[in-house]
XYZ file of C-alpha atoms in Angstrom:
213
model
C -14.549 13.477 10.137
C -11.799 15.811 11.380
C -8.604 14.894 12.895
C -7.645 18.065 14.579
C -9.020 19.305 18.471
C -8.045 22.428 19.985
C -5.806 21.169 23.183
C -7.814 23.207 25.518
C -10.647 21.779 24.161
C -9.034 18.057 24.906
C -8.176 18.684 28.285
C -11.777 20.140 29.199
C -13.066 16.697 27.764
C -10.667 15.200 30.172
C -11.720 17.087 32.796
C -15.477 16.063 32.471
C -15.286 12.155 31.677
C -16.619 9.925 34.224
C -16.584 6.288 33.009
C -15.042 4.549 29.988
C -17.852 4.333 27.192
C -17.078 7.845 26.417
C -13.353 7.414 25.624
C -14.211 4.851 23.453
C -16.569 6.692 21.599
C -14.156 10.234 21.304
C -11.134 7.802 19.602
C -13.429 6.149 17.352
C -14.171 9.718 16.114
C -10.523 10.933 16.314
C -8.494 7.456 15.843
C -5.183 9.421 15.061
C -4.616 11.033 18.550
C -4.232 7.206 19.537
C -2.743 6.063 16.967
C -0.041 9.069 17.185
C 0.051 8.314 20.717
C 1.517 4.985 20.819
C 2.946 5.264 17.255
C 5.578 8.609 17.533
C 6.993 7.372 13.834
C 4.289 6.247 11.623
C 4.337 3.192 9.794
C 4.563 1.913 6.174
C 1.171 0.273 6.717
C -1.404 1.668 9.536
C -4.914 0.526 10.796
C -6.769 1.093 13.549
C -9.674 -1.492 14.484
C -12.803 -0.686 17.282
C -13.325 -3.577 19.592
C -11.260 -6.058 17.993
C -12.294 -9.705 18.992
C -9.933 -12.215 20.369
C -12.299 -15.065 20.195
C -15.497 -15.437 21.526
C -14.861 -14.446 24.906
C -12.504 -11.286 24.704
C -12.609 -8.088 22.868
C -10.030 -5.415 22.934
C -11.280 -1.562 22.798
C -8.815 -0.783 20.208
C -5.747 -2.785 17.940
C -3.335 -0.640 16.080
C -1.695 -2.275 13.560
C 1.628 -0.647 12.466
C 3.814 -1.834 9.821
C 7.951 -1.141 9.290
C 10.346 -2.886 7.354
C 10.051 -6.396 8.292
C 7.584 -6.148 11.085
C 3.930 -6.044 11.899
C 3.556 -4.126 15.269
C -0.203 -4.985 16.419
C -0.694 -3.142 19.701
C -3.955 -4.752 22.122
C -5.466 -1.298 23.776
C -7.928 -1.291 26.873
C -9.389 1.781 27.738
C -10.431 2.193 31.519
C -11.945 5.477 33.501
C -10.744 8.682 32.842
C -11.381 9.402 36.399
C -9.953 6.050 37.965
C -7.650 6.231 40.777
C -5.299 3.763 39.546
C -4.059 2.881 43.129
C -5.389 3.405 46.367
C -3.852 5.403 48.795
C -2.269 2.245 50.151
C -0.191 1.616 46.941
C -2.537 -1.340 45.856
C -3.996 -1.294 42.402
C -7.447 -0.382 42.184
C -9.905 -3.037 41.187
C -10.644 -1.675 37.947
C -6.821 -1.831 37.032
C -6.525 -4.989 38.472
C -9.392 -6.790 36.385
C -8.273 -4.677 33.406
C -4.498 -6.797 33.817
C -6.278 -9.909 34.262
C -8.431 -9.288 31.204
C -5.436 -8.281 29.189
C -3.357 -11.383 30.713
C -6.021 -13.615 28.964
C -5.590 -11.663 25.553
C -2.059 -12.293 25.822
C -2.527 -15.997 26.442
C -5.310 -16.201 23.453
C -3.124 -14.362 21.292
C -0.136 -16.960 22.209
C -2.347 -19.742 21.742
C -4.306 -18.912 18.470
C -1.790 -16.768 16.460
C -2.670 -17.695 13.028
C -6.485 -17.300 13.727
C -5.856 -13.637 15.148
C -3.722 -13.250 11.996
C -6.475 -13.955 9.690
C -8.847 -11.753 11.534
C -6.190 -8.939 11.331
C -6.079 -9.284 7.362
C -9.937 -9.372 7.133
C -10.706 -6.256 9.521
C -8.138 -4.271 7.421
C -9.983 -4.616 4.720
C -13.487 -3.813 5.534
C -12.668 -2.363 9.538
C -10.366 0.348 9.327
C -11.123 3.195 11.248
C -7.792 5.302 10.937
C -8.537 5.662 6.940
C -4.858 5.858 5.918
C -3.774 2.833 4.239
C -5.092 1.014 1.123
C -7.282 -2.429 1.742
C -6.328 -3.459 -1.345
C -2.674 -4.594 -0.503
C -1.821 -5.280 2.846
C 1.677 -5.401 3.054
C 4.745 -2.809 4.021
C 7.448 -1.315 1.980
C 9.787 -4.483 2.477
C 6.900 -6.240 0.498
C 5.879 -8.348 3.411
C 2.129 -9.626 3.304
C 0.398 -9.718 6.926
C -1.425 -12.502 5.492
C 1.955 -14.689 5.148
C 2.471 -16.778 8.110
C 6.098 -16.031 7.718
C 5.591 -12.177 8.267
C 6.756 -11.308 11.857
C 3.967 -10.078 14.124
C 5.174 -8.641 17.380
C 2.488 -8.109 19.837
C 2.182 -5.375 22.975
C -0.606 -5.108 25.434
C -1.333 -1.474 26.732
C -4.026 -0.127 29.646
C -4.952 3.772 29.333
C -6.352 4.715 32.407
C -6.474 7.567 35.320
C -4.302 10.852 35.330
C -0.956 11.643 35.759
C -1.811 14.071 38.943
C -3.971 11.848 40.638
C -0.614 8.793 41.083
C 1.673 9.554 43.893
C 6.008 9.274 42.511
C 5.713 6.099 44.307
C 2.798 4.709 42.203
C 4.234 5.946 39.388
C 7.352 3.623 39.732
C 5.073 1.213 40.820
C 3.054 1.548 37.320
C 6.572 1.031 35.179
C 6.785 -2.297 36.856
C 3.863 -3.800 35.004
C 5.956 -3.586 31.783
C 8.505 -6.130 32.865
C 6.393 -8.215 35.120
C 3.143 -8.456 33.031
C 4.135 -7.224 29.576
C 1.660 -4.411 29.984
C 2.144 -0.890 29.693
C -0.112 1.317 31.728
C -0.615 4.949 30.714
C -2.407 7.353 32.032
C -5.072 9.412 29.540
C -2.054 12.513 29.802
C -0.063 10.791 27.554
C -2.686 11.432 25.055
C -2.881 14.886 25.818
C 0.486 15.413 25.740
C 0.716 14.255 22.047
C -2.562 16.531 21.321
C -0.392 19.453 23.117
C 2.361 18.861 21.028
C 0.747 17.962 17.557
C -2.133 20.602 17.704
C -0.343 23.510 18.891
C -1.015 25.359 16.085
C -4.169 24.954 14.203
C -2.968 26.961 11.450
C -2.167 24.163 9.185
C -5.089 21.922 10.012
C -7.218 24.710 9.215
C -5.993 25.454 6.005
C -6.121 21.807 4.938
C -9.622 21.780 5.803
C -10.508 25.051 3.476
């Protein structure tokens, strides 16, 4: 599985998308683009899971598990359609966005109520279901010696929704989008955030082609 994708190819892929299933398939095959979008500074331990369960009712499209000294970051990510408008012309959240916010609120409530169970599931998935392929599943610990399985190690959760395109959102709606972090504890980003990462990380193909050879 190659990580590299030419920025123009990614732009064309975005322009052609309709619905959400294409995004799930794409980032399952190139999870590095998702990881580096949300983790610009790489952690000591890095894992990424697809369709991670939260009990029997909920399932996060992707979960990033990323560790720094003393902290395990757990990022829950919901992928909505690339071609969704995010907000209506009246500045009201689209039906898909409103539904996604409700769903992520449910994830957050489940996490708060069942943190020990989620921790054990993260450990189990890190051992067998990681799709990033960076860290060894044998010893799930950071450089400070904090084991994920240790109930005393600190889990820092965050919640993210990826939806729509940047140019389809008005200036006023961009400001409204930013308020979701403070009001709901949810970061809403467009697929162009990922495009920015692809443009920067893969602007020079030569190192990637050399690594492949």
